[in-house]
Amino acid sequence: MTANEDQEMELEALRSIYEGDECFKEVSPVSFQFRIGEHDDSKAFILDISWPEMYPETAPEISLGGFFNKKISSETKQLIISGLEEQVEANLGTAMMYTLFEWAKDNQEALMENHQAVVTAVTLTSNSDLNAPAKKKEKKEQLTKSQKRKITCRTDNKGELPRGWDWVDVIKHLSRTGGKEED
């Protein structure tokens, strides 16, 4: 079999295995994301795996660079990637995506054992921001010229809509009250 046939077969298998699974996301036919752990778990992470042209004969590209993983230290990321690369070497030449995902799920606790959440610091530029009361500005809805033109065409000179403009309400009213029945 050629690499493309192997990729098509593995893609079909992945779609059938992970259909409806919220942890699995097919970004493209050769790029996938898989969340390891629950969404609100501090030790959860997302694997980004992409297939090169000659996959499975060549190793897939594994990344933990997504926004979801920003709280994970670079040492922990490197530990996860090196563990996955060992699995890739053991399975090179065969379909390995399911194996990689399951290995990461099974070893999540060991991989994230020394995990310390990375905290990003935020600094204020001045203390006057803290003392000022919170004021919310009301935003007006921004309309385009064509939207304004449509509104003015539908309304009379007082800005009111003409009688019967919402025919759905008219029909609803008539269906509730019933029409006049002649004897």
JSON list of C-alpha atoms in Angstrom, two decimals:
[
{"chain": "A", "resi": 1, "resn": "MET", "atom": "CA", "xyz": [0.00, 0.00, 0.00]},
{"chain": "A", "resi": 2, "resn": "THR", "atom": "CA", "xyz": [1.08, 3.56, -0.63]},
{"chain": "A", "resi": 3, "resn": "ALA", "atom": "CA", "xyz": [1.34, 6.21, 2.07]},
{"chain": "A", "resi": 4, "resn": "ASN", "atom": "CA", "xyz": [-1.82, 7.94, 0.82]},
{"chain": "A", "resi": 5, "resn": "GLU", "atom": "CA", "xyz": [-3.84, 4.71, 1.01]},
{"chain": "A", "resi": 6, "resn": "ASP", "atom": "CA", "xyz": [-2.57, 4.10, 4.57]},
{"chain": "A", "resi": 7, "resn": "GLN", "atom": "CA", "xyz": [-3.52, 7.67, 5.49]},
{"chain": "A", "resi": 8, "resn": "GLU", "atom": "CA", "xyz": [-7.02, 7.28, 4.03]},
{"chain": "A", "resi": 9, "resn": "MET", "atom": "CA", "xyz": [-7.58, 4.02, 5.91]},
{"chain": "A", "resi": 10, "resn": "GLU", "atom": "CA", "xyz": [-6.34, 5.48, 9.19]},
{"chain": "A", "resi": 11, "resn": "LEU", "atom": "CA", "xyz": [-8.41, 8.65, 8.69]},
{"chain": "A", "resi": 12, "resn": "GLU", "atom": "CA", "xyz": [-11.53, 6.53, 8.16]},
{"chain": "A", "resi": 13, "resn": "ALA", "atom": "CA", "xyz": [-10.73, 4.48, 11.28]},
{"chain": "A", "resi": 14, "resn": "LEU", "atom": "CA", "xyz": [-10.16, 7.63, 13.38]},
{"chain": "A", "resi": 15, "resn": "ARG", "atom": "CA", "xyz": [-13.44, 9.13, 12.21]},
{"chain": "A", "resi": 16, "resn": "SER", "atom": "CA", "xyz": [-15.36, 5.99, 13.15]},
{"chain": "A", "resi": 17, "resn": "ILE", "atom": "CA", "xyz": [-13.61, 5.57, 16.52]},
{"chain": "A", "resi": 18, "resn": "TYR", "atom": "CA", "xyz": [-13.87, 9.17, 17.67]},
{"chain": "A", "resi": 19, "resn": "GLU", "atom": "CA", "xyz": [-17.22, 10.09, 16.09]},
{"chain": "A", "resi": 20, "resn": "GLY", "atom": "CA", "xyz": [-19.08, 12.26, 18.61]},
{"chain": "A", "resi": 21, "resn": "ASP", "atom": "CA", "xyz": [-16.08, 12.41, 20.98]},
{"chain": "A", "resi": 22, "resn": "GLU", "atom": "CA", "xyz": [-15.62, 16.04, 22.08]},
{"chain": "A", "resi": 23, "resn": "CYS", "atom": "CA", "xyz": [-11.93, 15.41, 22.84]},
{"chain": "A", "resi": 24, "resn": "PHE", "atom": "CA", "xyz": [-11.09, 14.67, 19.19]},
{"chain": "A", "resi": 25, "resn": "LYS", "atom": "CA", "xyz": [-11.05, 17.33, 16.47]},
{"chain": "A", "resi": 26, "resn": "GLU", "atom": "CA", "xyz": [-10.11, 16.84, 12.84]},
{"chain": "A", "resi": 27, "resn": "VAL", "atom": "CA", "xyz": [-8.59, 20.18, 11.83]},
{"chain": "A", "resi": 28, "resn": "SER", "atom": "CA", "xyz": [-7.90, 18.94, 8.30]},
{"chain": "A", "resi": 29, "resn": "PRO", "atom": "CA", "xyz": [-7.56, 15.48, 6.72]},
{"chain": "A", "resi": 30, "resn": "VAL", "atom": "CA", "xyz": [-3.90, 15.43, 7.84]},
{"chain": "A", "resi": 31, "resn": "SER", "atom": "CA", "xyz": [-4.04, 17.48, 11.07]},
{"chain": "A", "resi": 32, "resn": "PHE", "atom": "CA", "xyz": [-5.71, 16.51, 14.34]},
{"chain": "A", "resi": 33, "resn": "GLN", "atom": "CA", "xyz": [-6.19, 17.77, 17.88]},
{"chain": "A", "resi": 34, "resn": "PHE", "atom": "CA", "xyz": [-6.89, 15.54, 20.85]},
{"chain": "A", "resi": 35, "resn": "ARG", "atom": "CA", "xyz": [-7.60, 16.81, 24.36]},
{"chain": "A", "resi": 36, "resn": "ILE", "atom": "CA", "xyz": [-6.16, 14.66, 27.11]},
{"chain": "A", "resi": 37, "resn": "GLY", "atom": "CA", "xyz": [-8.15, 15.14, 30.33]},
{"chain": "A", "resi": 38, "resn": "GLU", "atom": "CA", "xyz": [-11.31, 17.04, 31.16]},
{"chain": "A", "resi": 39, "resn": "HIS", "atom": "CA", "xyz": [-11.72, 20.60, 29.90]},
{"chain": "A", "resi": 40, "resn": "ASP", "atom": "CA", "xyz": [-11.64, 22.16, 33.40]},
{"chain": "A", "resi": 41, "resn": "ASP", "atom": "CA", "xyz": [-8.80, 19.92, 34.65]},
{"chain": "A", "resi": 42, "resn": "SER", "atom": "CA", "xyz": [-5.58, 21.85, 35.36]},
{"chain": "A", "resi": 43, "resn": "LYS", "atom": "CA", "xyz": [-3.57, 18.88, 34.10]},
{"chain": "A", "resi": 44, "resn": "ALA", "atom": "CA", "xyz": [-5.38, 18.66, 30.76]},
{"chain": "A", "resi": 45, "resn": "PHE", "atom": "CA", "xyz": [-3.55, 19.35, 27.52]},
{"chain": "A", "resi": 46, "resn": "ILE", "atom": "CA", "xyz": [-4.18, 19.28, 23.78]},
{"chain": "A", "resi": 47, "resn": "LEU", "atom": "CA", "xyz": [-2.04, 17.30, 21.36]},
{"chain": "A", "resi": 48, "resn": "ASP", "atom": "CA", "xyz": [-1.65, 18.78, 17.88]},
{"chain": "A", "resi": 49, "resn": "ILE", "atom": "CA", "xyz": [-0.55, 16.07, 15.46]},
{"chain": "A", "resi": 50, "resn": "SER", "atom": "CA", "xyz": [-0.01, 16.56, 11.73]},
{"chain": "A", "resi": 51, "resn": "TRP", "atom": "CA", "xyz": [0.87, 13.97, 9.12]},
{"chain": "A", "resi": 52, "resn": "PRO", "atom": "CA", "xyz": [3.71, 14.68, 6.70]},
{"chain": "A", "resi": 53, "resn": "GLU", "atom": "CA", "xyz": [3.31, 13.54, 3.10]},
{"chain": "A", "resi": 54, "resn": "MET", "atom": "CA", "xyz": [4.99, 10.14, 3.67]},
{"chain": "A", "resi": 55, "resn": "TYR", "atom": "CA", "xyz": [3.20, 9.27, 6.94]},
{"chain": "A", "resi": 56, "resn": "PRO", "atom": "CA", "xyz": [3.18, 6.51, 8.38]},
{"chain": "A", "resi": 57, "resn": "GLU", "atom": "CA", "xyz": [6.65, 5.76, 6.96]},
{"chain": "A", "resi": 58, "resn": "THR", "atom": "CA", "xyz": [7.86, 9.04, 8.48]},
{"chain": "A", "resi": 59, "resn": "ALA", "atom": "CA", "xyz": [7.03, 10.33, 11.95]},
{"chain": "A", "resi": 60, "resn": "PRO", "atom": "CA", "xyz": [4.06, 12.68, 12.44]},
{"chain": "A", "resi": 61, "resn": "GLU", "atom": "CA", "xyz": [4.68, 16.21, 13.67]},
{"chain": "A", "resi": 62, "resn": "ILE", "atom": "CA", "xyz": [3.67, 16.53, 17.33]},
{"chain": "A", "resi": 63, "resn": "SER", "atom": "CA", "xyz": [3.10, 19.91, 18.98]},
{"chain": "A", "resi": 64, "resn": "LEU", "atom": "CA", "xyz": [1.82, 21.29, 22.27]},
{"chain": "A", "resi": 65, "resn": "GLY", "atom": "CA", "xyz": [1.98, 24.91, 21.15]},
{"chain": "A", "resi": 66, "resn": "GLY", "atom": "CA", "xyz": [-1.75, 25.64, 21.28]},
{"chain": "A", "resi": 67, "resn": "PHE", "atom": "CA", "xyz": [-3.28, 28.37, 23.43]},
{"chain": "A", "resi": 68, "resn": "PHE", "atom": "CA", "xyz": [-4.92, 25.76, 25.68]},
{"chain": "A", "resi": 69, "resn": "ASN", "atom": "CA", "xyz": [-1.43, 24.52, 26.66]},
{"chain": "A", "resi": 70, "resn": "LYS", "atom": "CA", "xyz": [0.00, 27.93, 27.65]},
{"chain": "A", "resi": 71, "resn": "LYS", "atom": "CA", "xyz": [-0.32, 27.05, 31.33]},
{"chain": "A", "resi": 72, "resn": "ILE", "atom": "CA", "xyz": [2.03, 24.05, 30.96]},
{"chain": "A", "resi": 73, "resn": "SER", "atom": "CA", "xyz": [5.73, 24.61, 31.61]},
{"chain": "A", "resi": 74, "resn": "SER", "atom": "CA", "xyz": [8.19, 23.99, 28.79]},
{"chain": "A", "resi": 75, "resn": "GLU", "atom": "CA", "xyz": [9.85, 21.16, 30.77]},
{"chain": "A", "resi": 76, "resn": "THR", "atom": "CA", "xyz": [6.53, 19.31, 31.06]},
{"chain": "A", "resi": 77, "resn": "LYS", "atom": "CA", "xyz": [5.81, 19.89, 27.36]},
{"chain": "A", "resi": 78, "resn": "GLN", "atom": "CA", "xyz": [9.21, 18.45, 26.46]},
{"chain": "A", "resi": 79, "resn": "LEU", "atom": "CA", "xyz": [8.56, 15.41, 28.69]},
{"chain": "A", "resi": 80, "resn": "ILE", "atom": "CA", "xyz": [5.22, 14.75, 26.95]},
{"chain": "A", "resi": 81, "resn": "ILE", "atom": "CA", "xyz": [6.71, 15.15, 23.46]},
{"chain": "A", "resi": 82, "resn": "SER", "atom": "CA", "xyz": [9.69, 12.91, 24.22]},
{"chain": "A", "resi": 83, "resn": "GLY", "atom": "CA", "xyz": [7.36, 10.20, 25.55]},
{"chain": "A", "resi": 84, "resn": "LEU", "atom": "CA", "xyz": [5.22, 10.44, 22.42]},
{"chain": "A", "resi": 85, "resn": "GLU", "atom": "CA", "xyz": [8.31, 10.35, 20.19]},
{"chain": "A", "resi": 86, "resn": "GLU", "atom": "CA", "xyz": [9.34, 7.05, 21.84]},
{"chain": "A", "resi": 87, "resn": "GLN", "atom": "CA", "xyz": [5.91, 5.66, 20.91]},
{"chain": "A", "resi": 88, "resn": "VAL", "atom": "CA", "xyz": [6.32, 6.97, 17.36]},
{"chain": "A", "resi": 89, "resn": "GLU", "atom": "CA", "xyz": [9.68, 5.18, 17.00]},
{"chain": "A", "resi": 90, "resn": "ALA", "atom": "CA", "xyz": [8.13, 1.92, 18.23]},
{"chain": "A", "resi": 91, "resn": "ASN", "atom": "CA", "xyz": [5.20, 2.19, 15.78]},
{"chain": "A", "resi": 92, "resn": "LEU", "atom": "CA", "xyz": [6.93, 3.71, 12.74]},
{"chain": "A", "resi": 93, "resn": "GLY", "atom": "CA", "xyz": [5.53, 2.31, 9.50]},
{"chain": "A", "resi": 94, "resn": "THR", "atom": "CA", "xyz": [2.10, 1.50, 10.96]},
{"chain": "A", "resi": 95, "resn": "ALA", "atom": "CA", "xyz": [-1.02, 3.50, 11.76]},
{"chain": "A", "resi": 96, "resn": "MET", "atom": "CA", "xyz": [-0.24, 5.02, 15.15]},
{"chain": "A", "resi": 97, "resn": "MET", "atom": "CA", "xyz": [-2.65, 7.87, 15.89]},
{"chain": "A", "resi": 98, "resn": "TYR", "atom": "CA", "xyz": [-4.98, 5.81, 18.07]},
{"chain": "A", "resi": 99, "resn": "THR", "atom": "CA", "xyz": [-1.95, 4.36, 19.89]},
{"chain": "A", "resi": 100, "resn": "LEU", "atom": "CA", "xyz": [-0.54, 7.83, 20.55]},
{"chain": "A", "resi": 101, "resn": "PHE", "atom": "CA", "xyz": [-3.83, 9.22, 21.83]},
{"chain": "A", "resi": 102, "resn": "GLU", "atom": "CA", "xyz": [-4.47, 6.23, 24.09]},
{"chain": "A", "resi": 103, "resn": "TRP", "atom": "CA", "xyz": [-0.88, 6.23, 25.40]},
{"chain": "A", "resi": 104, "resn": "ALA", "atom": "CA", "xyz": [-1.19, 9.92, 26.29]},
{"chain": "A", "resi": 105, "resn": "LYS", "atom": "CA", "xyz": [-4.53, 9.30, 28.04]},
{"chain": "A", "resi": 106, "resn": "ASP", "atom": "CA", "xyz": [-3.16, 6.31, 29.98]},
{"chain": "A", "resi": 107, "resn": "ASN", "atom": "CA", "xyz": [0.00, 8.16, 31.04]},
{"chain": "A", "resi": 108, "resn": "GLN", "atom": "CA", "xyz": [-1.52, 11.58, 31.72]},
{"chain": "A", "resi": 109, "resn": "GLU", "atom": "CA", "xyz": [-0.94, 11.40, 35.48]},
{"chain": "A", "resi": 110, "resn": "ALA", "atom": "CA", "xyz": [2.70, 10.36, 35.09]},
{"chain": "A", "resi": 111, "resn": "LEU", "atom": "CA", "xyz": [3.34, 12.98, 32.40]},
{"chain": "A", "resi": 112, "resn": "MET", "atom": "CA", "xyz": [1.78, 15.79, 34.42]},
{"chain": "A", "resi": 113, "resn": "GLU", "atom": "CA", "xyz": [3.12, 14.58, 37.78]},
{"chain": "A", "resi": 114, "resn": "ASN", "atom": "CA", "xyz": [5.58, 17.47, 38.21]},
{"chain": "A", "resi": 115, "resn": "HIS", "atom": "CA", "xyz": [3.32, 19.97, 36.48]},
{"chain": "A", "resi": 116, "resn": "GLN", "atom": "CA", "xyz": [3.40, 23.46, 37.95]},
{"chain": "A", "resi": 117, "resn": "ALA", "atom": "CA", "xyz": [0.99, 25.87, 36.30]},
{"chain": "A", "resi": 118, "resn": "VAL", "atom": "CA", "xyz": [2.75, 28.75, 34.59]},
{"chain": "A", "resi": 119, "resn": "VAL", "atom": "CA", "xyz": [1.44, 32.05, 35.94]},
{"chain": "A", "resi": 120, "resn": "THR", "atom": "CA", "xyz": [1.66, 35.13, 33.81]},
{"chain": "A", "resi": 121, "resn": "ALA", "atom": "CA", "xyz": [2.00, 38.44, 35.61]},
{"chain": "A", "resi": 122, "resn": "VAL", "atom": "CA", "xyz": [-0.11, 41.46, 34.81]},
{"chain": "A", "resi": 123, "resn": "THR", "atom": "CA", "xyz": [1.02, 44.93, 35.87]},
{"chain": "A", "resi": 124, "resn": "LEU", "atom": "CA", "xyz": [-1.02, 48.09, 36.14]},
{"chain": "A", "resi": 125, "resn": "THR", "atom": "CA", "xyz": [0.31, 51.26, 34.59]},
{"chain": "A", "resi": 126, "resn": "SER", "atom": "CA", "xyz": [-1.15, 53.60, 37.20]},
{"chain": "A", "resi": 127, "resn": "ASN", "atom": "CA", "xyz": [-2.98, 53.44, 40.51]},
{"chain": "A", "resi": 128, "resn": "SER", "atom": "CA", "xyz": [-5.58, 55.97, 39.38]},
{"chain": "A", "resi": 129, "resn": "ASP", "atom": "CA", "xyz": [-7.27, 53.15, 37.44]},
{"chain": "A", "resi": 130, "resn": "LEU", "atom": "CA", "xyz": [-8.01, 51.39, 40.73]},
{"chain": "A", "resi": 131, "resn": "ASN", "atom": "CA", "xyz": [-9.60, 54.44, 42.38]},
{"chain": "A", "resi": 132, "resn": "ALA", "atom": "CA", "xyz": [-11.82, 55.45, 39.48]},
{"chain": "A", "resi": 133, "resn": "PRO", "atom": "CA", "xyz": [-15.35, 54.05, 39.62]},
{"chain": "A", "resi": 134, "resn": "ALA", "atom": "CA", "xyz": [-16.18, 51.57, 36.93]},
{"chain": "A", "resi": 135, "resn": "LYS", "atom": "CA", "xyz": [-18.04, 53.35, 34.14]},
{"chain": "A", "resi": 136, "resn": "LYS", "atom": "CA", "xyz": [-19.59, 51.44, 31.34]},
{"chain": "A", "resi": 137, "resn": "LYS", "atom": "CA", "xyz": [-20.05, 53.24, 28.11]},
{"chain": "A", "resi": 138, "resn": "GLU", "atom": "CA", "xyz": [-23.16, 52.43, 26.22]},
{"chain": "A", "resi": 139, "resn": "LYS", "atom": "CA", "xyz": [-22.36, 51.42, 22.71]},
{"chain": "A", "resi": 140, "resn": "LYS", "atom": "CA", "xyz": [-24.76, 52.40, 20.02]},
{"chain": "A", "resi": 141, "resn": "GLU", "atom": "CA", "xyz": [-25.45, 49.84, 17.39]},
{"chain": "A", "resi": 142, "resn": "GLN", "atom": "CA", "xyz": [-23.43, 50.73, 14.33]},
{"chain": "A", "resi": 143, "resn": "LEU", "atom": "CA", "xyz": [-25.43, 50.54, 11.14]},
{"chain": "A", "resi": 144, "resn": "THR", "atom": "CA", "xyz": [-24.17, 50.63, 7.60]},
{"chain": "A", "resi": 145, "resn": "LYS", "atom": "CA", "xyz": [-25.54, 53.11, 5.10]},
{"chain": "A", "resi": 146, "resn": "SER", "atom": "CA", "xyz": [-27.64, 50.46, 3.40]},
{"chain": "A", "resi": 147, "resn": "GLN", "atom": "CA", "xyz": [-29.13, 49.36, 6.75]},
{"chain": "A", "resi": 148, "resn": "LYS", "atom": "CA", "xyz": [-30.03, 52.97, 7.59]},
{"chain": "A", "resi": 149, "resn": "ARG", "atom": "CA", "xyz": [-31.55, 53.43, 4.14]},
{"chain": "A", "resi": 150, "resn": "LYS", "atom": "CA", "xyz": [-33.72, 50.31, 4.58]},
{"chain": "A", "resi": 151, "resn": "ILE", "atom": "CA", "xyz": [-34.96, 51.53, 7.95]},
{"chain": "A", "resi": 152, "resn": "THR", "atom": "CA", "xyz": [-35.91, 54.94, 6.57]},
{"chain": "A", "resi": 153, "resn": "CYS", "atom": "CA", "xyz": [-37.69, 53.34, 3.61]},
{"chain": "A", "resi": 154, "resn": "ARG", "atom": "CA", "xyz": [-39.80, 51.19, 5.91]},
{"chain": "A", "resi": 155, "resn": "THR", "atom": "CA", "xyz": [-40.80, 53.91, 8.35]},
{"chain": "A", "resi": 156, "resn": "ASP", "atom": "CA", "xyz": [-42.95, 57.00, 7.93]},
{"chain": "A", "resi": 157, "resn": "ASN", "atom": "CA", "xyz": [-41.79, 60.54, 8.73]},
{"chain": "A", "resi": 158, "resn": "LYS", "atom": "CA", "xyz": [-42.32, 59.98, 12.49]},
{"chain": "A", "resi": 159, "resn": "GLY", "atom": "CA", "xyz": [-40.05, 56.90, 12.50]},
{"chain": "A", "resi": 160, "resn": "GLU", "atom": "CA", "xyz": [-42.94, 54.50, 13.04]},
{"chain": "A", "resi": 161, "resn": "LEU", "atom": "CA", "xyz": [-43.51, 51.37, 11.04]},
{"chain": "A", "resi": 162, "resn": "PRO", "atom": "CA", "xyz": [-46.65, 51.28, 8.89]},
{"chain": "A", "resi": 163, "resn": "ARG", "atom": "CA", "xyz": [-49.66, 49.32, 10.07]},
{"chain": "A", "resi": 164, "resn": "GLY", "atom": "CA", "xyz": [-49.48, 45.59, 9.22]},
{"chain": "A", "resi": 165, "resn": "TRP", "atom": "CA", "xyz": [-45.71, 45.61, 8.59]},
{"chain": "A", "resi": 166, "resn": "ASP", "atom": "CA", "xyz": [-45.29, 42.47, 10.70]},
{"chain": "A", "resi": 167, "resn": "TRP", "atom": "CA", "xyz": [-47.72, 40.14, 8.96]},
{"chain": "A", "resi": 168, "resn": "VAL", "atom": "CA", "xyz": [-46.68, 37.24, 11.22]},
{"chain": "A", "resi": 169, "resn": "ASP", "atom": "CA", "xyz": [-48.25, 39.02, 14.22]},
{"chain": "A", "resi": 170, "resn": "VAL", "atom": "CA", "xyz": [-51.37, 39.77, 12.18]},
{"chain": "A", "resi": 171, "resn": "ILE", "atom": "CA", "xyz": [-51.80, 36.12, 11.21]},
{"chain": "A", "resi": 172, "resn": "LYS", "atom": "CA", "xyz": [-51.09, 34.96, 14.77]},
{"chain": "A", "resi": 173, "resn": "HIS", "atom": "CA", "xyz": [-53.75, 37.37, 16.07]},
{"chain": "A", "resi": 174, "resn": "LEU", "atom": "CA", "xyz": [-56.30, 36.17, 13.52]},
{"chain": "A", "resi": 175, "resn": "SER", "atom": "CA", "xyz": [-55.60, 32.52, 14.29]},
{"chain": "A", "resi": 176, "resn": "ARG", "atom": "CA", "xyz": [-56.21, 33.13, 18.01]},
{"chain": "A", "resi": 177, "resn": "THR", "atom": "CA", "xyz": [-59.37, 35.20, 17.66]},
{"chain": "A", "resi": 178, "resn": "GLY", "atom": "CA", "xyz": [-60.76, 33.40, 14.65]},
{"chain": "A", "resi": 179, "resn": "GLY", "atom": "CA", "xyz": [-62.28, 35.09, 11.64]},
{"chain": "A", "resi": 180, "resn": "LYS", "atom": "CA", "xyz": [-65.87, 36.30, 11.42]},
{"chain": "A", "resi": 181, "resn": "GLU", "atom": "CA", "xyz": [-68.18, 33.50, 10.57]},
{"chain": "A", "resi": 182, "resn": "GLU", "atom": "CA", "xyz": [-71.32, 34.38, 8.66]},
{"chain": "A", "resi": 183, "resn": "ASP", "atom": "CA", "xyz": [-74.49, 32.42, 9.33]}
]
